[in-house]
PDB file of C-alpha atoms in Angstrom:
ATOM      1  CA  UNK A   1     -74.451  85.159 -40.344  1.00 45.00           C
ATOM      2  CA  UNK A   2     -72.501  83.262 -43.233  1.00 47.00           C
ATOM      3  CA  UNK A   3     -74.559  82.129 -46.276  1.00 50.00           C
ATOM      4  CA  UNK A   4     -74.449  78.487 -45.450  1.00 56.00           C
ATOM      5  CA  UNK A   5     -76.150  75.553 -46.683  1.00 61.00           C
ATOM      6  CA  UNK A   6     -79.651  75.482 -44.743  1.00 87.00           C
ATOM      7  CA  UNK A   7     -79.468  71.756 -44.256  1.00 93.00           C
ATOM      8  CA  UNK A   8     -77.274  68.828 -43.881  1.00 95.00           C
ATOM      9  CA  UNK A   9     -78.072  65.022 -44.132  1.00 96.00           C
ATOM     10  CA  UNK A  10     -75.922  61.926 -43.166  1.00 97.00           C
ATOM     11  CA  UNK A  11     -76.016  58.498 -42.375  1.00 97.00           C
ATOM     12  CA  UNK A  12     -73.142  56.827 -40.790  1.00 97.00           C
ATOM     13  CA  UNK A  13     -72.687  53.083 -39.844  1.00 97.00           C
ATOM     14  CA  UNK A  14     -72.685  52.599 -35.631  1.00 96.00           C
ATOM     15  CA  UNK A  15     -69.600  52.590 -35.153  1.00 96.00           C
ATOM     16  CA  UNK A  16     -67.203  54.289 -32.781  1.00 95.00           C
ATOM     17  CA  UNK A  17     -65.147  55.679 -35.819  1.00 95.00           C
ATOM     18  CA  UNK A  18     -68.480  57.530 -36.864  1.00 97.00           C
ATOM     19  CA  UNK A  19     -68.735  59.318 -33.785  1.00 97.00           C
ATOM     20  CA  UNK A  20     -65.599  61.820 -34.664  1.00 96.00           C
ATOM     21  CA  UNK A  21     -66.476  62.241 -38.237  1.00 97.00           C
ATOM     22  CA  UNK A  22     -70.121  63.393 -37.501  1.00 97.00           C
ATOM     23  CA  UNK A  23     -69.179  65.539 -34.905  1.00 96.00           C
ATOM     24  CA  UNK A  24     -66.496  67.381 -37.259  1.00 97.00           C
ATOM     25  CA  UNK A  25     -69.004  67.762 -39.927  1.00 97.00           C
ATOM     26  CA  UNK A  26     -71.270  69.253 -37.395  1.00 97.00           C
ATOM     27  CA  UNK A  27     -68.767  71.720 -35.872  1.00 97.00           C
ATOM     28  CA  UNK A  28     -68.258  72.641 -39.530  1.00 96.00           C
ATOM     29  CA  UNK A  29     -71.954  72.988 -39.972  1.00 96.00           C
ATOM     30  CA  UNK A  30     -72.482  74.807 -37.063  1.00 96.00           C
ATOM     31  CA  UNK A  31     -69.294  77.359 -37.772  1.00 95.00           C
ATOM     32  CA  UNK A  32     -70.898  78.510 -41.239  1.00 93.00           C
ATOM     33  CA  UNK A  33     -73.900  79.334 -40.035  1.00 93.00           C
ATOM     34  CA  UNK A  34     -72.312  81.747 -37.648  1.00 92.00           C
ATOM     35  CA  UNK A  35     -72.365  79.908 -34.089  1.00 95.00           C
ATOM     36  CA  UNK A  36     -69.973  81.331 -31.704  1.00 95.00           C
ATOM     37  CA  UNK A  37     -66.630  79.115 -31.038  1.00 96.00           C
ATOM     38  CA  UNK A  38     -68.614  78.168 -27.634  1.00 95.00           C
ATOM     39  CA  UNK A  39     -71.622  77.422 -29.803  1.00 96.00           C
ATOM     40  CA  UNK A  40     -69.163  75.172 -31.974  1.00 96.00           C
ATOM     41  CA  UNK A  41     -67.853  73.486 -29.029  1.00 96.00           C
ATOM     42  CA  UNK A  42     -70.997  72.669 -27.799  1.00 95.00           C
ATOM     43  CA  UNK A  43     -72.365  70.965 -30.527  1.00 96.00           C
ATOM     44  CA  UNK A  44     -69.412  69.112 -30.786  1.00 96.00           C
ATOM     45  CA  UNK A  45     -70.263  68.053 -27.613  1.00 95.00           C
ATOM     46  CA  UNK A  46     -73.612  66.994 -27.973  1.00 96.00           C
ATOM     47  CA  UNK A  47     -73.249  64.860 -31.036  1.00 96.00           C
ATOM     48  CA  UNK A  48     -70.864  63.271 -29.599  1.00 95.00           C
ATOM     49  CA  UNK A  49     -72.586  62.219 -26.352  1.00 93.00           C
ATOM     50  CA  UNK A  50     -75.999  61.217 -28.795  1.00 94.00           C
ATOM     51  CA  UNK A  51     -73.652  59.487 -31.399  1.00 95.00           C
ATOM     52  CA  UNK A  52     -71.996  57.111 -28.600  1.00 92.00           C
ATOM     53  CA  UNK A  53     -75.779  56.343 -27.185  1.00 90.00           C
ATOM     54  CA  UNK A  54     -76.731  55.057 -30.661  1.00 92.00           C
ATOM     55  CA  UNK A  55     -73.299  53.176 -31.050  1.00 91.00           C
ATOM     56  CA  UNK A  56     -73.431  51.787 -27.445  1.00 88.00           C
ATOM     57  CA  UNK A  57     -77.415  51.194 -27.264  1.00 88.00           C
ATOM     58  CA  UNK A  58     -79.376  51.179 -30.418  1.00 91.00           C
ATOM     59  CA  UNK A  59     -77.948  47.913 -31.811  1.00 92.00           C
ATOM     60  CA  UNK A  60     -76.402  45.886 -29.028  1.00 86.00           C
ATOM     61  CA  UNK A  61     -73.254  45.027 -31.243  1.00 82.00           C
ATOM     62  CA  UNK A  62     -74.829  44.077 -34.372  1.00 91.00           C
ATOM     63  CA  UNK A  63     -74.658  46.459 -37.651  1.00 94.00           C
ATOM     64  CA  UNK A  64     -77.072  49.338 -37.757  1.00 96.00           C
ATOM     65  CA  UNK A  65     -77.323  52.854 -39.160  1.00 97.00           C
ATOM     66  CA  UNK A  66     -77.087  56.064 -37.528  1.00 97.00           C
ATOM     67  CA  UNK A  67     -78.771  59.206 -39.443  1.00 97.00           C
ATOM     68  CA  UNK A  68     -77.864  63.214 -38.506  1.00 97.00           C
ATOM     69  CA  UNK A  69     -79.796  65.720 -39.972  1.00 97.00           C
ATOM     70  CA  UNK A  70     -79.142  69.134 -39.051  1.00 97.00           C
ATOM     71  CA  UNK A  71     -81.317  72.361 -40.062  1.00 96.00           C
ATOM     72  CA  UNK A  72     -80.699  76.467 -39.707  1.00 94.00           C
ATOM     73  CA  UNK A  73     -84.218  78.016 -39.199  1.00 90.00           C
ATOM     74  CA  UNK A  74     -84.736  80.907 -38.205  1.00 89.00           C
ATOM     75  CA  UNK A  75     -81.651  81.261 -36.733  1.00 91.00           C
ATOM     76  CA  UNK A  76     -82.186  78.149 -34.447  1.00 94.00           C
ATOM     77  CA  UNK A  77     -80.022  74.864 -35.318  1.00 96.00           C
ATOM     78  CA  UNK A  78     -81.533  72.055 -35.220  1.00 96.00           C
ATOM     79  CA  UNK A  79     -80.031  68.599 -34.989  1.00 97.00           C
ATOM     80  CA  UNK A  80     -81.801  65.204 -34.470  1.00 97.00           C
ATOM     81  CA  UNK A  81     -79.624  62.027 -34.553  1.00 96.00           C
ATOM     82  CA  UNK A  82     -81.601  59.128 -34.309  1.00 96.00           C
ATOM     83  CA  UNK A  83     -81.373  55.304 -34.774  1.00 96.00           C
ATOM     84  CA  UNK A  84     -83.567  52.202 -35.469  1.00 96.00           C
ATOM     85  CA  UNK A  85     -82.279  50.565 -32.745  1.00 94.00           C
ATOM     86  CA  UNK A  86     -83.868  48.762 -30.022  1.00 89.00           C
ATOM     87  CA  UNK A  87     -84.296  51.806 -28.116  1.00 79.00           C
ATOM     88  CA  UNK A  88     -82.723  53.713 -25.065  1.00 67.00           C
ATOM     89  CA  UNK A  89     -82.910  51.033 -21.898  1.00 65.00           C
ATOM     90  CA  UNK A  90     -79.699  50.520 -20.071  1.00 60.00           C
ATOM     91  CA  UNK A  91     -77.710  47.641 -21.161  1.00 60.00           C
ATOM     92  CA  UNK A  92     -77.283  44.504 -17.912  1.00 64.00           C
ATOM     93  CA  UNK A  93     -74.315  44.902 -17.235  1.00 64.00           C
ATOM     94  CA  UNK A  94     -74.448  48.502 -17.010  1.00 60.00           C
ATOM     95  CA  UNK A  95     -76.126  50.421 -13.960  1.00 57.00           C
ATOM     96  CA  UNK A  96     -77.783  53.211 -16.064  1.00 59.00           C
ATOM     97  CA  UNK A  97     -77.611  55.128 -19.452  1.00 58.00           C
ATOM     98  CA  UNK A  98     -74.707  57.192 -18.616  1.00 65.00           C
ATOM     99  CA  UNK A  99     -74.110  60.712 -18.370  1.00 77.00           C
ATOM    100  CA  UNK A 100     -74.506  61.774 -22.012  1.00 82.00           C
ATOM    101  CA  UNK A 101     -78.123  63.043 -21.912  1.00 81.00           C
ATOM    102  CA  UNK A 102     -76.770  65.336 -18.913  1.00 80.00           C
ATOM    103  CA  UNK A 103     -74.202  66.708 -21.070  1.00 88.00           C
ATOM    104  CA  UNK A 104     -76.358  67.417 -23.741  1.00 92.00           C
ATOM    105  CA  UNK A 105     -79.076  69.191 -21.374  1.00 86.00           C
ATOM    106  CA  UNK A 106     -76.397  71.358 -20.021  1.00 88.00           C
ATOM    107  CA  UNK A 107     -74.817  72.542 -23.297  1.00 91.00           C
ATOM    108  CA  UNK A 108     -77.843  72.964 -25.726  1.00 93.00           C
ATOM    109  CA  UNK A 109     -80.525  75.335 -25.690  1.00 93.00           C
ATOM    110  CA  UNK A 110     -83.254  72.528 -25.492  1.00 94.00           C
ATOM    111  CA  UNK A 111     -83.254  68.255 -26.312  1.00 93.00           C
ATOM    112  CA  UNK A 112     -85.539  66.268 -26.152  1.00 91.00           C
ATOM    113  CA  UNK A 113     -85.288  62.125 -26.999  1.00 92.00           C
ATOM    114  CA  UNK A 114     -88.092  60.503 -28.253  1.00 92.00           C
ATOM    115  CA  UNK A 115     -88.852  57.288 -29.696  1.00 91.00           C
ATOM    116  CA  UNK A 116     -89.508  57.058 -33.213  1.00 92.00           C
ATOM    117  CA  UNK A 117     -93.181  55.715 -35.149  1.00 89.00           C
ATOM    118  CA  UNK A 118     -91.099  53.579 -37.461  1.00 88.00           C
ATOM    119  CA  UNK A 119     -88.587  52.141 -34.224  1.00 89.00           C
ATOM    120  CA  UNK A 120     -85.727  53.394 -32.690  1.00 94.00           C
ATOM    121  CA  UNK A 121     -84.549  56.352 -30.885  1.00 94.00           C
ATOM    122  CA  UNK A 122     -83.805  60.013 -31.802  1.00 95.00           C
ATOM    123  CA  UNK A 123     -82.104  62.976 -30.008  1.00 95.00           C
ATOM    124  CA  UNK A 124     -83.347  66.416 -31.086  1.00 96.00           C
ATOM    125  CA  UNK A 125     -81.139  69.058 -30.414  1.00 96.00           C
ATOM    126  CA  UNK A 126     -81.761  73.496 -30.375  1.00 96.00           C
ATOM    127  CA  UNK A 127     -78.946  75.675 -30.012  1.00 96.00           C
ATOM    128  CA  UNK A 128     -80.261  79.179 -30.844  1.00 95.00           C
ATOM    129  CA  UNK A 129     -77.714  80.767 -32.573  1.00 91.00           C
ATOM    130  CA  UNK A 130     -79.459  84.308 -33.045  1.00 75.00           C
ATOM    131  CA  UNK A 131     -78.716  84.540 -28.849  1.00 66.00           C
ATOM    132  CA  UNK A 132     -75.189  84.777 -29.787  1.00 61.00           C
ATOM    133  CA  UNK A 133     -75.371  88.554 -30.589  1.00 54.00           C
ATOM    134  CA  UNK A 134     -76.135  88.922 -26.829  1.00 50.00           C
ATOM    135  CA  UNK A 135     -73.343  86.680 -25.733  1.00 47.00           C
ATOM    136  CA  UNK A 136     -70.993  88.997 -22.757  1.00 38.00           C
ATOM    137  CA  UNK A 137     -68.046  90.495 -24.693  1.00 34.00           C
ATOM    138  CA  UNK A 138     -65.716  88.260 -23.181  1.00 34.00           C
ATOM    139  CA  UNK A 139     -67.481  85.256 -25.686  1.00 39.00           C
ATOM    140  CA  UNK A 140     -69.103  83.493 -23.154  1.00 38.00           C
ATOM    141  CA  UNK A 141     -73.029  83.265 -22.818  1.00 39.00           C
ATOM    142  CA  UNK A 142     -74.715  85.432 -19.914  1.00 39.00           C
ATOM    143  CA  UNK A 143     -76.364  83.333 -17.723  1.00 37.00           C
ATOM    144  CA  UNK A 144     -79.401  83.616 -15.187  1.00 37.00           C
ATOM    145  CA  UNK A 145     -78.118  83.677 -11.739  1.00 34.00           C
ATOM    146  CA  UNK A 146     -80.520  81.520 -10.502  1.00 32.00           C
ATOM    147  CA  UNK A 147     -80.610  78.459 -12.567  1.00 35.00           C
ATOM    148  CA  UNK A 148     -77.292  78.875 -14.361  1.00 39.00           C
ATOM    149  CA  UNK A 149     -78.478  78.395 -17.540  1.00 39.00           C
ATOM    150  CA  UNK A 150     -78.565  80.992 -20.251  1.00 42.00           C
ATOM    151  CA  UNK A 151     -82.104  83.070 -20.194  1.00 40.00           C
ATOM    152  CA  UNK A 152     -84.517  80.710 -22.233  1.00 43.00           C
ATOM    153  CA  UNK A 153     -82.570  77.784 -21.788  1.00 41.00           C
ATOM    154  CA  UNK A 154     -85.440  75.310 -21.391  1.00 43.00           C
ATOM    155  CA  UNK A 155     -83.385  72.207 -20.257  1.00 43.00           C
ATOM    156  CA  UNK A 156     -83.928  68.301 -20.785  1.00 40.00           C
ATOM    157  CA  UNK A 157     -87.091  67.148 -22.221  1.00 42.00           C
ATOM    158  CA  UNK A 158     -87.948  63.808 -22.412  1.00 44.00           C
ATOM    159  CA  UNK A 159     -90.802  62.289 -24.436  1.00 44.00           C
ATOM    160  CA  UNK A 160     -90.568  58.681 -24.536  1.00 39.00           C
ATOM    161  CA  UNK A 161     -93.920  56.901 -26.027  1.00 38.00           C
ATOM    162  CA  UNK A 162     -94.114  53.141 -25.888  1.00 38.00           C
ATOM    163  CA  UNK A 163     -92.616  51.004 -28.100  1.00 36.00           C
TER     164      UNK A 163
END
């Protein structure tokens, strides 16, 4: 693993033209601390799907900030991207939130989205990078033939306390 700075903090304005520079930063991020390229893609991935929640959701078209922290611990990254939006409910004139939590909960080692204490929504997100030394040697992660997920993979979580 590459010495890499052990945390990174950002706040971005919801907007749509956030969404692409978080997730390079990320990618970045997750590179230097030694994620695999399918690693990299998959956080891309997943900040991208929790970026366009908070831009779609958290404000209903008026201004608002969107914060992305991201942490290497014990060779586990972390990243939570959270809002102080209104919270995750789907908009009228949309039938449901979407298929970006799904995306997420297929690409990351563990999410969960909570709401926060002071308002708002956040998105934590694990990818476990140390499992990358046992990655097949064609790159790609080995995966349980049962559940198709990588072993340990724990899946979607959702924790959602009232408002």
């Amino acid at each position: 693993m590459q010495s890499v700075a052990r945390n990174l903090n950002e706040t971005y304005s919801a907007t749509p033209e956030a969404v692409a520079d978080a997730r390079a930063k990320l990618a970045t991020f997750a590179a230097d601390a030694g994620a695999t390229p399918q690693q990299v893609d998959a956080v891309r991935l997943a900040v991208s799907e929790a970026m366009t929640n908070s831009v779609i959701h958290a404000y209903r078209g008026e201004p608002g900030s969107v914060y992305v922290n991201a942490a290497l611990v014990s060779g586990e990254l972390w990243i939570l991207v959270s809002d102080d939006g209104c919270g995750l409910t789907p908009s009228a004139d949309r039938p449901g939130l979407g298929l970006g939590l799904g995306l997420i909960s297929q690409v990351a080692d563990d999410f969960a989205v909570v709401s926060r204490a002071s308002g708002g929504t956040e998105v934590r997100i694990r990818f476990n990078l140390a499992a990358s030394a046992g990655a097949s040697s064609s790159g790609a992660p080995e995966l349980d033939g049962r559940s198709g997920r990588e072993p340990g993979q724990q899946g979607f979580t959702a924790a959602m306390s009232p408002a």
